Short mmCIF file of C-alpha atoms (C1' of nucleotides) in Angstrom, two decimals:
data_model
loop_
_atom_site.label_atom_id
_atom_site.label_comp_id
_atom_site.label_asym_id
_atom_site.label_seq_id
_atom_site.Cartn_x
_atom_site.Cartn_y
_atom_site.Cartn_z
CA MET A 134 1.42 1.18 12.40
CA LEU A 135 2.99 -0.99 14.86
CA ASP A 136 2.43 -5.02 15.16
CA ARG A 137 -0.43 -5.60 17.63
CA LYS A 138 1.11 -8.56 18.89
CA LEU A 139 4.22 -6.66 19.69
CA VAL A 140 1.70 -4.26 21.99
CA ARG A 141 0.68 -7.07 23.63
CA LYS A 142 4.05 -8.68 24.43
CA ASP A 143 6.20 -5.93 25.49
CA PRO A 144 3.88 -3.07 25.42
CA GLU A 145 6.65 -1.26 28.00
CA ARG A 146 9.03 -0.98 25.44
CA VAL A 147 5.84 0.79 23.03
CA ARG A 148 5.22 3.17 25.91
CA LYS A 149 8.95 3.87 25.84
CA GLY A 150 9.22 4.59 22.08
CA ILE A 151 5.96 6.33 21.95
CA ALA A 152 6.99 8.95 25.24
CA GLY A 153 10.17 9.57 23.97
CA LYS A 154 8.21 11.11 20.24
CA HIS A 155 6.61 13.14 22.91
CA VAL A 156 3.54 12.04 21.09
CA ASP A 157 0.26 11.26 23.91
CA PHE A 158 -1.27 7.69 23.62
CA ASP A 159 -2.67 5.65 26.04
CA VAL A 160 -0.87 2.45 25.57
CA ASP A 161 -3.40 0.87 28.14
CA ALA A 162 -6.50 1.38 27.29
CA PHE A 163 -5.43 -0.18 23.55
CA LEU A 164 -4.53 -3.20 25.02
CA ALA A 165 -8.17 -3.04 27.14
CA LYS A 166 -9.83 -2.43 23.94
CA ASP A 167 -7.74 -5.79 22.23
CA GLU A 168 -8.71 -7.85 24.53
CA GLU A 169 -12.50 -7.13 24.49
CA MET A 170 -12.04 -7.60 20.90
CA ARG A 171 -10.45 -11.19 20.78
CA ASP A 172 -13.22 -12.39 23.42
CA LEU A 173 -16.13 -11.38 21.17
CA ILE A 174 -13.39 -12.95 18.15
CA GLN A 175 -14.02 -16.11 20.52
CA GLU A 176 -17.65 -15.98 20.64
CA THR A 177 -18.63 -15.06 17.13
CA GLU A 178 -16.29 -17.44 16.04
CA LYS A 179 -17.76 -20.16 18.24
CA LEU A 180 -21.03 -19.71 17.25
CA LYS A 181 -20.05 -19.44 13.28
CA ALA A 182 -18.68 -23.41 13.60
CA GLU A 183 -21.68 -24.13 15.07
CA ARG A 184 -23.25 -23.11 12.19
CA ASN A 185 -21.41 -24.46 9.71
CA ASP A 186 -21.88 -27.69 10.61
CA ALA A 187 -25.34 -27.31 11.02
CA SER A 188 -25.44 -26.07 7.63
CA HIS A 189 -23.99 -29.25 6.04
CA GLU A 190 -26.33 -31.31 8.58
CA ILE A 191 -29.26 -29.65 6.22
CA SER A 192 -27.66 -30.02 3.35
CA ARG A 193 -27.63 -34.12 4.33
CA LEU A 194 -30.68 -34.23 5.34
CA LYS A 195 -32.35 -32.31 2.43
CA LYS A 196 -30.21 -34.48 -0.04
CA GLU A 197 -31.89 -37.83 1.75
CA LYS A 198 -35.11 -36.33 1.76
CA LYS A 199 -34.94 -36.12 5.24
CA ASP A 200 -37.12 -33.06 7.45
CA ALA A 201 -34.75 -30.68 8.23
CA ALA A 202 -36.77 -27.79 9.67
CA PRO A 203 -36.19 -28.62 13.32
CA ILE A 204 -32.63 -27.75 12.58
CA ILE A 205 -33.27 -24.79 10.35
CA ALA A 206 -35.70 -23.56 12.94
CA GLY A 207 -32.63 -24.05 15.65
CA MET A 208 -30.44 -21.91 13.91
CA LYS A 209 -32.55 -19.07 13.54
CA ALA A 210 -31.38 -17.95 16.69
CA THR A 211 -27.98 -18.68 16.71
CA SER A 212 -27.98 -16.36 13.44
CA ILE A 213 -29.46 -13.73 15.39
CA ARG A 214 -26.80 -13.96 18.05
CA ILE A 215 -23.53 -13.89 15.49
CA ARG A 216 -25.80 -11.01 14.03
CA GLU A 217 -25.52 -9.17 17.50
CA VAL A 218 -21.81 -10.25 18.10
CA ASP A 219 -20.49 -9.38 14.60
CA GLU A 220 -22.00 -5.67 15.38
CA ALA A 221 -20.15 -5.52 18.31
CA LEU A 222 -17.66 -6.58 17.12
CA LYS A 223 -17.18 -4.41 13.96
CA SER A 224 -17.54 -1.31 15.77
CA ILE A 225 -14.74 -2.31 18.67
CA SER A 226 -12.26 -3.20 15.69
CA GLU A 227 -13.51 -0.23 13.97
CA GLU A 228 -11.91 2.00 17.26
CA ILE A 229 -9.25 -0.42 17.67
CA ASP A 230 -8.30 0.11 13.93
CA ASN A 231 -8.78 4.11 14.75
CA LEU A 232 -6.69 4.00 17.53
CA ALA A 233 -3.77 1.47 15.62
CA LEU A 234 -3.87 4.31 12.89
CA ALA A 235 -2.83 7.11 15.30
CA MET A 236 -0.16 5.18 17.02
CA PRO A 237 3.26 6.89 16.08
CA ASN A 238 6.25 4.34 14.82
CA LEU A 239 8.79 3.58 17.79
CA PRO A 240 11.92 5.47 17.16
CA HIS A 241 15.09 2.71 16.38
CA GLU A 242 17.37 2.55 19.41
CA SER A 243 20.22 4.27 17.42
CA VAL A 244 18.46 7.72 17.78
CA PRO A 245 19.20 10.14 20.49
CA TYR A 246 16.71 11.32 22.84
CA GLY A 247 16.32 14.61 23.01
CA LYS A 248 12.70 17.20 23.27
CA GLY A 249 12.71 18.91 20.30
CA ALA A 250 14.43 20.44 17.58
CA GLU A 251 17.17 22.03 20.26
CA ASP A 252 18.49 18.42 21.20
CA ASN A 253 19.66 17.12 17.02
CA PRO A 254 23.06 16.70 16.82
CA VAL A 255 24.78 17.70 13.76
CA VAL A 256 26.72 14.72 12.25
CA LYS A 257 28.22 15.83 9.12
CA SER A 258 29.27 18.98 7.76
CA TRP A 259 30.40 19.30 4.21
CA GLY A 260 32.21 22.62 2.32
CA GLU A 261 32.85 26.01 3.72
CA ILE A 262 30.91 28.46 3.73
CA PRO A 263 32.59 31.65 1.42
CA GLU A 264 32.70 35.16 2.09
CA MET A 265 29.87 37.27 2.32
CA PRO A 266 29.12 40.58 1.30
CA GLU A 267 28.28 43.04 4.36
CA LYS A 268 24.61 42.72 4.37
CA PRO A 269 23.52 39.68 2.17
CA LEU A 270 20.55 40.11 0.77
CA SER A 271 17.43 37.85 1.66
CA HIS A 272 16.48 35.23 -1.56
CA TRP A 273 13.34 37.27 -2.04
CA GLU A 274 15.19 40.70 -2.33
CA ILE A 275 17.81 38.85 -5.12
CA GLY A 276 14.61 37.69 -6.55
CA GLU A 277 12.76 40.55 -7.05
CA LYS A 278 15.56 42.65 -8.26
CA LEU A 279 16.66 40.05 -11.01
CA GLY A 280 12.83 40.20 -11.85
CA ILE A 281 13.10 36.10 -11.26
CA LEU A 282 10.67 35.32 -8.21
CA ASP A 283 7.29 37.18 -8.53
CA LEU A 284 5.69 37.24 -4.77
CA ALA A 285 3.08 39.42 -5.43
CA ALA A 286 1.89 37.74 -9.04
CA GLY A 287 1.47 33.89 -6.80
CA ALA A 288 -0.27 35.88 -3.86
CA LYS A 289 -2.51 37.43 -6.66
CA VAL A 290 -3.69 34.39 -8.50
CA SER A 291 -3.48 32.23 -5.96
CA GLY A 292 -2.90 33.60 -2.44
CA ARG A 293 -0.32 33.84 -0.08
CA GLY A 294 2.41 31.41 0.11
CA PHE A 295 1.78 31.07 -3.66
CA VAL A 296 4.93 31.95 -5.86
CA VAL A 297 5.68 32.52 -9.42
CA MET A 298 8.82 32.46 -11.53
CA ARG A 299 9.68 33.74 -14.17
CA GLY A 300 12.33 33.90 -17.25
CA ASP A 301 15.64 32.71 -15.54
CA GLY A 302 13.69 31.66 -12.33
CA ALA A 303 11.61 29.56 -14.46
CA LEU A 304 14.19 28.24 -16.09
CA LEU A 305 16.58 27.45 -13.23
CA THR A 306 13.52 25.84 -11.33
CA ARG A 307 13.17 23.62 -14.71
CA ALA A 308 17.28 23.40 -14.95
CA LEU A 309 17.19 21.79 -11.09
CA ILE A 310 14.42 19.33 -11.96
CA ASN A 311 16.60 17.74 -14.64
CA LEU A 312 20.11 17.87 -13.11
CA PHE A 313 18.32 16.12 -9.51
CA LEU A 314 16.65 13.59 -11.84
CA ASP A 315 19.82 12.81 -14.04
CA ILE A 316 22.10 12.48 -11.59
CA HIS A 317 19.19 9.90 -9.04
CA ARG A 318 18.92 7.89 -12.37
CA LYS A 319 23.01 7.54 -12.61
CA GLN A 320 22.60 6.61 -8.97
CA GLY A 321 20.59 3.80 -10.27
CA TYR A 322 16.42 5.09 -9.01
CA GLU A 323 14.22 4.51 -11.95
CA GLU A 324 12.20 7.45 -12.95
CA LEU A 325 8.92 7.45 -12.33
CA TRP A 326 6.37 9.75 -13.36
CA VAL A 327 3.32 9.89 -10.83
CA PRO A 328 -0.39 11.32 -10.44
CA PHE A 329 0.09 14.13 -7.94
CA MET A 330 -4.08 13.70 -6.81
CA VAL A 331 -4.40 10.52 -4.43
CA ASN A 332 -6.88 8.56 -2.63
CA ARG A 333 -7.98 8.09 0.47
CA ALA A 334 -6.50 4.77 1.04
CA SER A 335 -3.14 5.99 0.40
CA MET A 336 -2.72 8.42 2.13
CA VAL A 337 -3.61 6.00 5.11
CA GLY A 338 -0.86 3.95 3.80
CA THR A 339 1.81 6.35 3.83
CA GLY A 340 0.67 7.76 7.38
CA GLN A 341 -0.36 11.24 6.25
CA LEU A 342 -4.22 10.26 7.26
CA PRO A 343 -5.70 10.34 9.84
CA LYS A 344 -3.28 12.17 11.43
CA MET A 345 -2.30 14.86 9.18
CA ALA A 346 -5.70 15.57 8.02
CA ASP A 347 -5.28 19.55 8.50
CA ASP A 348 -2.29 19.99 6.50
CA MET A 349 -3.67 17.95 3.34
CA TYR A 350 -5.64 19.72 0.20
CA HIS A 351 -8.30 17.62 0.14
CA CYS A 352 -10.81 17.83 -3.22
CA GLU A 353 -14.18 16.12 -1.34
CA ARG A 354 -16.18 15.81 -4.88
CA ASP A 355 -13.77 12.80 -5.64
CA ASP A 356 -12.06 12.37 -2.30
CA PHE A 357 -8.84 12.78 -3.93
CA PHE A 358 -5.90 14.54 -1.73
CA LEU A 359 -3.64 16.44 -3.08
CA ILE A 360 0.27 14.65 -2.54
CA PRO A 361 2.00 16.08 0.05
CA THR A 362 5.24 14.54 -1.37
CA ALA A 363 5.86 11.89 -4.28
CA GLU A 364 6.67 9.83 -1.13
CA VAL A 365 2.70 9.07 -1.60
CA PRO A 366 2.01 7.56 -5.02
CA VAL A 367 5.40 6.09 -5.00
CA THR A 368 5.17 4.14 -1.85
CA ASN A 369 1.13 3.01 -2.60
CA MET A 370 2.44 1.97 -6.07
CA TYR A 371 2.69 -1.63 -4.43
CA ARG A 372 0.18 -1.49 -1.61
CA ASP A 373 -1.75 -4.78 -1.21
CA THR A 374 1.16 -6.01 -2.55
CA ILE A 375 3.44 -9.50 -1.99
CA LEU A 376 6.23 -8.48 -3.73
CA GLU A 377 8.80 -11.73 -4.59
CA GLY A 378 11.77 -11.99 -2.44
CA ASP A 379 14.09 -10.83 -5.55
CA MET A 380 12.37 -7.86 -6.54
CA LEU A 381 13.99 -5.70 -3.69
CA PRO A 382 15.70 -3.63 -2.92
CA MET A 383 13.75 -1.73 -4.96
CA LYS A 384 14.45 2.30 -6.19
CA PHE A 385 12.44 4.68 -7.41
CA THR A 386 13.05 8.63 -8.12
CA ALA A 387 10.10 11.23 -8.93
CA TYR A 388 9.82 14.56 -9.60
CA THR A 389 6.39 15.98 -8.13
CA PRO A 390 4.88 19.05 -6.90
CA CYS A 391 3.93 19.14 -3.82
CA PHE A 392 1.13 20.82 -1.52
CA ARG A 393 0.91 21.52 1.95
CA ARG A 394 -1.74 23.41 3.91
CA GLU A 395 0.62 24.32 6.51
CA ALA A 396 -1.90 24.77 8.85
CA GLY A 397 -0.19 25.07 11.88
CA SER A 398 2.90 26.94 10.72
CA TYR A 399 1.33 30.43 11.01
CA GLY A 400 3.75 33.01 11.60
CA GLN A 401 6.86 31.46 10.68
CA ASP A 402 9.03 32.28 7.13
CA THR A 403 6.34 34.25 6.42
CA ARG A 404 8.35 36.19 3.18
CA GLY A 405 9.93 34.54 1.02
CA MET A 406 9.65 30.88 -0.86
CA THR A 407 11.10 28.50 2.26
CA ARG A 408 7.55 27.71 3.58
CA VAL A 409 4.83 27.60 1.03
CA HIS A 410 1.78 25.40 -0.24
CA GLN A 411 3.30 24.65 -3.45
CA PHE A 412 5.98 23.14 -4.44
CA ASP A 413 8.93 21.19 -6.60
CA LYS A 414 10.71 18.21 -4.98
CA VAL A 415 12.43 15.82 -6.74
CA GLU A 416 12.41 12.15 -4.30
CA MET A 417 13.66 9.40 -3.55
CA VAL A 418 12.17 6.31 -2.94
CA ARG A 419 13.65 2.64 -1.44
CA TYR A 420 11.47 -0.91 -0.91
CA ALA A 421 14.52 -2.74 1.32
CA LEU A 422 15.01 -5.35 3.20
CA PRO A 423 14.21 -5.51 6.44
CA GLU A 424 18.13 -6.87 7.30
CA ASN A 425 19.59 -3.68 4.61
CA SER A 426 17.16 -0.73 5.67
CA TYR A 427 19.80 0.98 7.72
CA SER A 428 22.46 0.71 5.48
CA ASP A 429 19.73 1.54 2.53
CA LEU A 430 19.16 4.83 4.48
CA GLU A 431 23.20 5.75 5.18
CA VAL A 432 23.01 5.53 0.82
CA LEU A 433 19.88 6.91 0.58
CA LEU A 434 21.19 10.36 3.00
CA GLY A 435 24.40 9.73 0.90
CA ASP A 436 22.47 10.22 -2.64
CA ALA A 437 21.06 13.02 -1.35
CA CYS A 438 23.80 14.52 -0.09
CA GLU A 439 25.69 14.22 -3.28
CA VAL A 440 22.72 16.43 -4.78
CA LEU A 441 24.64 19.24 -3.11
CA GLU A 442 27.90 18.63 -3.25
CA VAL A 443 27.75 18.56 -7.46
CA LEU A 444 25.99 21.99 -6.82
CA ASP A 445 28.66 23.06 -4.64
CA ILE A 446 26.71 23.90 -2.14
CA PRO A 447 28.04 23.82 1.78
CA TYR A 448 25.80 21.67 3.78
CA ARG A 449 25.27 20.09 7.55
CA VAL A 450 23.15 16.73 8.14
CA ILE A 451 21.62 16.47 11.19
CA GLU A 452 19.94 13.75 13.63
CA LEU A 453 16.41 13.83 14.64
CA CYS A 454 15.93 13.19 18.01
CA THR A 455 13.65 11.25 18.99
CA GLY A 456 11.25 14.39 20.34
CA ASP A 457 11.39 15.66 17.05
CA LEU A 458 11.29 12.20 14.60
CA SER A 459 8.18 12.54 12.46
CA PHE A 460 4.50 10.16 13.44
CA ALA A 461 5.93 7.38 10.48
CA ALA A 462 9.93 7.32 10.75
CA ALA A 463 11.87 5.38 13.15
CA LYS A 464 15.00 7.33 11.94
CA CYS A 465 15.43 10.20 10.28
CA TYR A 466 18.13 13.02 9.13
CA ASP A 467 18.02 16.45 8.02
CA ILE A 468 20.31 18.13 5.31
CA GLU A 469 20.60 21.56 5.95
CA THR A 470 22.08 24.78 3.40
CA TRP A 471 23.04 27.78 5.28
CA ALA A 472 21.22 30.91 3.65
CA PRO A 473 22.95 33.97 4.55
CA GLY A 474 20.28 36.28 3.47
CA VAL A 475 17.85 35.30 6.12
CA GLU A 476 20.74 33.68 8.42
CA LYS A 477 19.52 30.19 8.43
CA TRP A 478 19.91 27.13 8.55
CA LEU A 479 16.95 25.78 5.66
CA GLU A 480 15.98 21.96 5.54
CA VAL A 481 16.09 20.89 1.45
CA SER A 482 16.28 17.04 2.15
CA SER A 483 14.77 14.76 5.09
CA CYS A 484 15.87 10.95 4.64
CA SER A 485 13.85 8.61 6.53
CA ASN A 486 13.72 4.65 7.09
CA PHE A 487 10.24 4.07 8.19
CA GLU A 488 10.78 0.12 8.77
CA ASP A 489 7.50 -1.51 8.15
CA PHE A 490 5.25 1.05 9.59
CA GLN A 491 4.24 1.95 6.45
CA ALA A 492 4.42 -0.95 4.85
CA ARG A 493 1.76 -2.44 7.43
CA ARG A 494 -0.62 -0.17 6.78
CA ALA A 495 -0.28 -0.27 3.05
CA GLY A 496 0.39 -4.16 3.17
CA ILE A 497 3.12 -4.38 1.00
CA LYS A 498 4.93 -7.43 2.01
CA LEU A 499 7.57 -9.19 0.15
CA ARG A 500 8.34 -13.43 -0.02
CA ARG A 501 11.71 -14.37 0.49
CA GLU A 502 11.36 -18.26 -1.25
CA LYS A 503 8.98 -19.87 -3.45
CA ARG A 504 6.50 -20.95 -0.19
CA ALA A 505 7.59 -19.18 2.50
CA LYS A 506 5.31 -17.04 4.55
CA PRO A 507 5.27 -13.33 3.50
CA GLU A 508 6.72 -10.62 5.30
CA PHE A 509 6.42 -6.76 5.44
CA VAL A 510 9.26 -4.40 3.63
CA HIS A 511 10.36 -1.78 5.10
CA THR A 512 10.12 1.29 3.05
CA LEU A 513 12.30 4.79 3.05
CA ASN A 514 12.11 7.84 1.55
CA GLY A 515 14.67 11.42 1.20
CA SER A 516 14.25 14.35 -1.03
CA GLY A 517 17.14 14.71 -3.82
CA LEU A 518 15.72 17.94 -3.44
CA ALA A 519 12.86 20.32 -1.87
CA LEU A 520 13.50 23.01 -4.79
CA PRO A 521 12.13 26.41 -3.52
CA ARG A 522 14.74 26.24 -0.56
CA VAL A 523 17.53 24.87 -2.85
CA ILE A 524 17.03 27.81 -4.79
CA ALA A 525 16.65 30.10 -1.87
CA THR A 526 20.03 29.20 -0.87
CA ILE A 527 22.03 29.55 -4.25
CA LEU A 528 20.78 33.03 -4.29
CA GLU A 529 21.39 33.86 -1.26
CA MET A 530 25.45 32.12 -1.64
CA ASN A 531 26.03 32.59 -4.86
CA GLN A 532 25.03 36.61 -4.77
CA THR A 533 27.66 39.14 -5.74
CA PRO A 534 28.93 42.80 -4.67
CA THR A 535 27.28 43.94 -7.73
CA GLY A 536 24.14 42.04 -6.96
CA LYS A 537 24.36 38.88 -9.55
CA VAL A 538 24.10 35.17 -8.53
CA ARG A 539 26.85 32.95 -9.86
CA ILE A 540 25.00 30.16 -11.11
CA PRO A 541 26.88 26.26 -9.87
CA SER A 542 28.77 25.37 -12.53
CA ALA A 543 27.43 21.92 -12.73
CA LEU A 544 23.97 23.50 -13.13
CA ILE A 545 24.98 26.10 -16.21
CA PRO A 546 24.23 22.90 -19.95
CA PHE A 547 20.80 22.70 -17.96
CA MET A 548 20.91 26.39 -18.27
CA GLY A 549 21.31 27.02 -21.47
CA GLY A 550 24.76 28.11 -21.04
CA ILE A 551 24.05 31.07 -18.88
CA GLU A 552 26.44 31.19 -16.05
CA TYR A 553 24.85 34.34 -14.20
CA LEU A 554 21.63 35.64 -12.94
CA GLU A 555 21.34 39.59 -13.78
CA ALA A 556 18.60 42.26 -14.18
"C1'" G B 94 -21.48 11.94 -19.04
"C1'" G B 95 -25.06 8.41 -21.58
"C1'" A B 96 -25.03 2.28 -23.75
"C1'" G B 97 -23.60 -2.25 -23.35
"C1'" A B 98 -19.79 -6.30 -21.15
"C1'" G B 99 -17.15 -7.59 -16.79
"C1'" G B 100 -14.79 -7.89 -11.97
"C1'" U B 101 -13.07 -15.49 -9.00
"C1'" G B 102 -6.81 -18.18 -6.45
"C1'" C B 103 0.60 -16.86 -9.78
"C1'" C B 104 -2.00 -16.03 -14.75
"C1'" A B 105 -5.89 -18.27 -18.06
"C1'" G B 106 -10.93 -20.06 -17.05
"C1'" A B 107 -15.53 -22.69 -15.11
"C1'" G B 108 -19.14 -22.16 -11.34
"C1'" C B 109 -23.47 -17.80 -10.71
"C1'" U B 110 -31.49 -22.90 -11.56
"C1'" G B 111 -28.56 -20.61 -3.21
"C1'" G B 112 -26.26 -26.01 0.64
"C1'" U B 113 -18.90 -30.51 2.04
"C1'" U B 114 -16.66 -24.55 -3.81
"C1'" G B 115 -10.99 -22.02 -0.81
"C1'" A B 116 -13.18 -22.68 -5.06
"C1'" A B 117 -13.83 -27.25 -11.51
"C1'" U B 118 -10.14 -27.40 -15.41
"C1'" G B 119 -5.43 -25.98 -18.16
"C1'" G B 120 -0.76 -23.25 -17.85
"C1'" G B 121 3.03 -22.01 -14.88
"C1'" A B 122 6.75 -22.63 -10.28
"C1'" C B 123 8.04 -26.17 -6.35
"C1'" G B 124 9.60 -31.23 -5.06
"C1'" G B 125 9.80 -36.51 -6.81
"C1'" U B 126 10.07 -40.56 -10.22
"C1'" C B 127 12.66 -41.96 -14.80
"C1'" U B 128 17.53 -40.16 -17.10
"C1'" C B 129 24.90 -39.99 -18.25
"C1'" G B 130 22.12 -35.20 -18.20
"C1'" A B 131 18.37 -32.44 -20.40
"C1'" A B 132 13.28 -33.05 -22.34
"C1'" A B 133 8.87 -35.42 -22.91
"C1'" A B 134 5.62 -38.32 -19.95
"C1'" C B 135 3.92 -39.90 -15.32
"C1'" C B 136 3.47 -38.48 -8.82
"C1'" G B 137 2.81 -35.03 -6.06
"C1'" U B 138 3.33 -29.82 -3.83
"C1'" U B 139 1.54 -24.82 -4.64
"C1'" G B 140 -3.31 -18.13 -1.49
"C1'" A B 141 -3.60 -14.57 2.55
"C1'" G B 142 -5.20 -12.98 6.14
"C1'" C B 143 -7.28 -13.33 11.54
"C1'" G B 144 -8.21 -16.08 16.85
"C1'" G B 145 -6.79 -19.94 20.10
"C1'" G B 146 -2.32 -23.00 20.91
"C1'" U B 147 4.72 -24.34 23.72
"C1'" A B 148 3.81 -27.36 19.40
"C1'" A B 149 1.87 -30.96 15.98
"C1'" C B 150 -3.04 -28.58 15.04
"C1'" C B 151 -7.42 -26.57 15.71
"C1'" G B 152 -10.44 -22.69 14.14
"C1'" C B 153 -13.03 -18.44 11.76
"C1'" U B 154 -13.11 -14.87 7.48
"C1'" C B 155 -12.05 -13.56 2.48
"C1'" C B 156 -13.89 -15.18 -5.02
"C1'" G B 157 -13.79 -5.95 -6.75
"C1'" A B 158 -15.70 -3.23 -1.83
"C1'" G B 159 -19.57 -2.03 1.31
"C1'" G B 160 -24.44 -3.58 3.07
"C1'" G B 161 -29.33 -6.97 2.48
"C1'" U B 162 -32.33 -11.57 2.15
"C1'" U B 163 -31.53 -16.65 3.89
"C1'" C B 164 -31.08 -21.73 8.90
"C1'" G B 165 -27.00 -21.06 4.73
"C1'" A B 166 -24.33 -16.87 -1.02
"C1'" A B 167 -19.30 -16.74 -5.46
"C1'" U B 168 -23.96 -17.45 -6.56
"C1'" C B 169 -30.33 -13.64 -5.60
"C1'" C B 170 -31.04 -7.91 -4.34
"C1'" C B 171 -29.16 -2.59 -3.32
"C1'" U B 172 -24.89 0.71 -3.85
"C1'" C B 173 -20.14 2.55 -5.04
"C1'" C B 174 -15.86 1.60 -6.77
"C1'" C B 175 -12.34 0.08 -11.29
"C1'" U B 176 -11.32 -2.48 -16.11
"C1'" C B 177 -13.15 -3.32 -21.12
"C1'" U B 178 -16.32 -1.55 -25.96
"C1'" C B 179 -19.33 2.12 -28.35
"C1'" C B 180 -21.28 6.73 -28.07
"C1'" G B 181 -20.62 11.78 -26.57
"C1'" C B 182 -17.48 16.38 -24.65
"C1'" C B 183 -12.35 17.26 -24.08
"C1'" A B 184 -5.84 19.78 -23.64
#
RNA sequence: GGAGAGGUGCCAGAGCUGGUUGAAUGGGACGGUCUCGAAAACCGUUGAGCGGGUAACCGCUCCGAGGGUUCGAAUCCCUCCCUCUCCGCCA
């Protein structure tokens, strides 16, 4: 959510920011409604002040055993009017709230302007892509050959977009989760284990709702949502909370499965495990002081990159341009690894600064000094990392001419000493 | 799932026979007096959101959430959520 006062005061800046994201939003219609609402607020408040005065008067008269009937009779009309105005006010503020929730965050001034993914600049590259066999196999071919990835089984028990990992494949998943969490703990993140289903307020808090409703799995009976990322439970832990100034910064890491309907992406990545409905991810979430959030974003990005460096996997970092930036983000870096089998860069991490956008929605504030006015915190998060794409990269990048897959050395201790995946 | 108890300010805890109660009292925290310093004691301060105003300030709302009754509700009624105790069921 944006600061409503900012929208009033500097609509031009808001219009520009929204336009940069290529989102359709009528700022003027919003402002018109906002003004209408403020008129109603003033009317009802005036009436209520009247009513409060009369109430005191009635109370006084009754105590003095005097007749209050005339005032009471007079207040009946006022009361009815208050009810009418409040009703109108309620309906218009609901409209405004819905509009406000659909207004995207504004890109940070440092974000390059662009239309879409093709305009995202590469800002960093690390490692060398090793020499590959003539025709590198895709991860699903390797996975099936080694018997560690069973897509048919996944399709049978659940459906398309679900995978079964078996044997050393299952072990690989577990090993990666452990390695990732260990790295983040060393980086100073507090490890959390959180619910995988959350309530509606949490989904609104981090910005998944109402905009992305179609991409979420919903348990209607209990109105629970399967989390699309650990960001949701971790960021919402402090929903409607005023933090003490010295609590910041806070940083958390959590492993969770992630559930996504991928409603808008039919036809993309239809094979393999690079786009599935359920996947595993280790996430980092930071609560930052506003003045530090951008330096924190760089640190967060570095913390995610470190995971790939530990695994000795080459990567590149791209900065999302305005047009490719997600709804809630003010600035975002994606980390991508090369998958020679599918000949694609895979997004294994996304590190974003939401500034106070989520904090406003979720009501996460901080009080710097004892009696200071609470202000909104900044929230950030980044994947560290998304498992299936890392696995795809490892399988494709580390495949040998003899059909084996070399396990990155840092991972071997987590794999019970296994150095190669082989049939 | 069944039975009961309860959800009030930073915490504890009154109020709940409807009427200056945003809320007693205690604790904590902060500021001050006292002291060489500290403790104790004493005095004072101590919620958030919204609207109006350059500001000082003024007004409105909030006692789990949402409705209702009433001139007026923390206080009465209804629905929902959550917590605790007991029973049942269960990994």
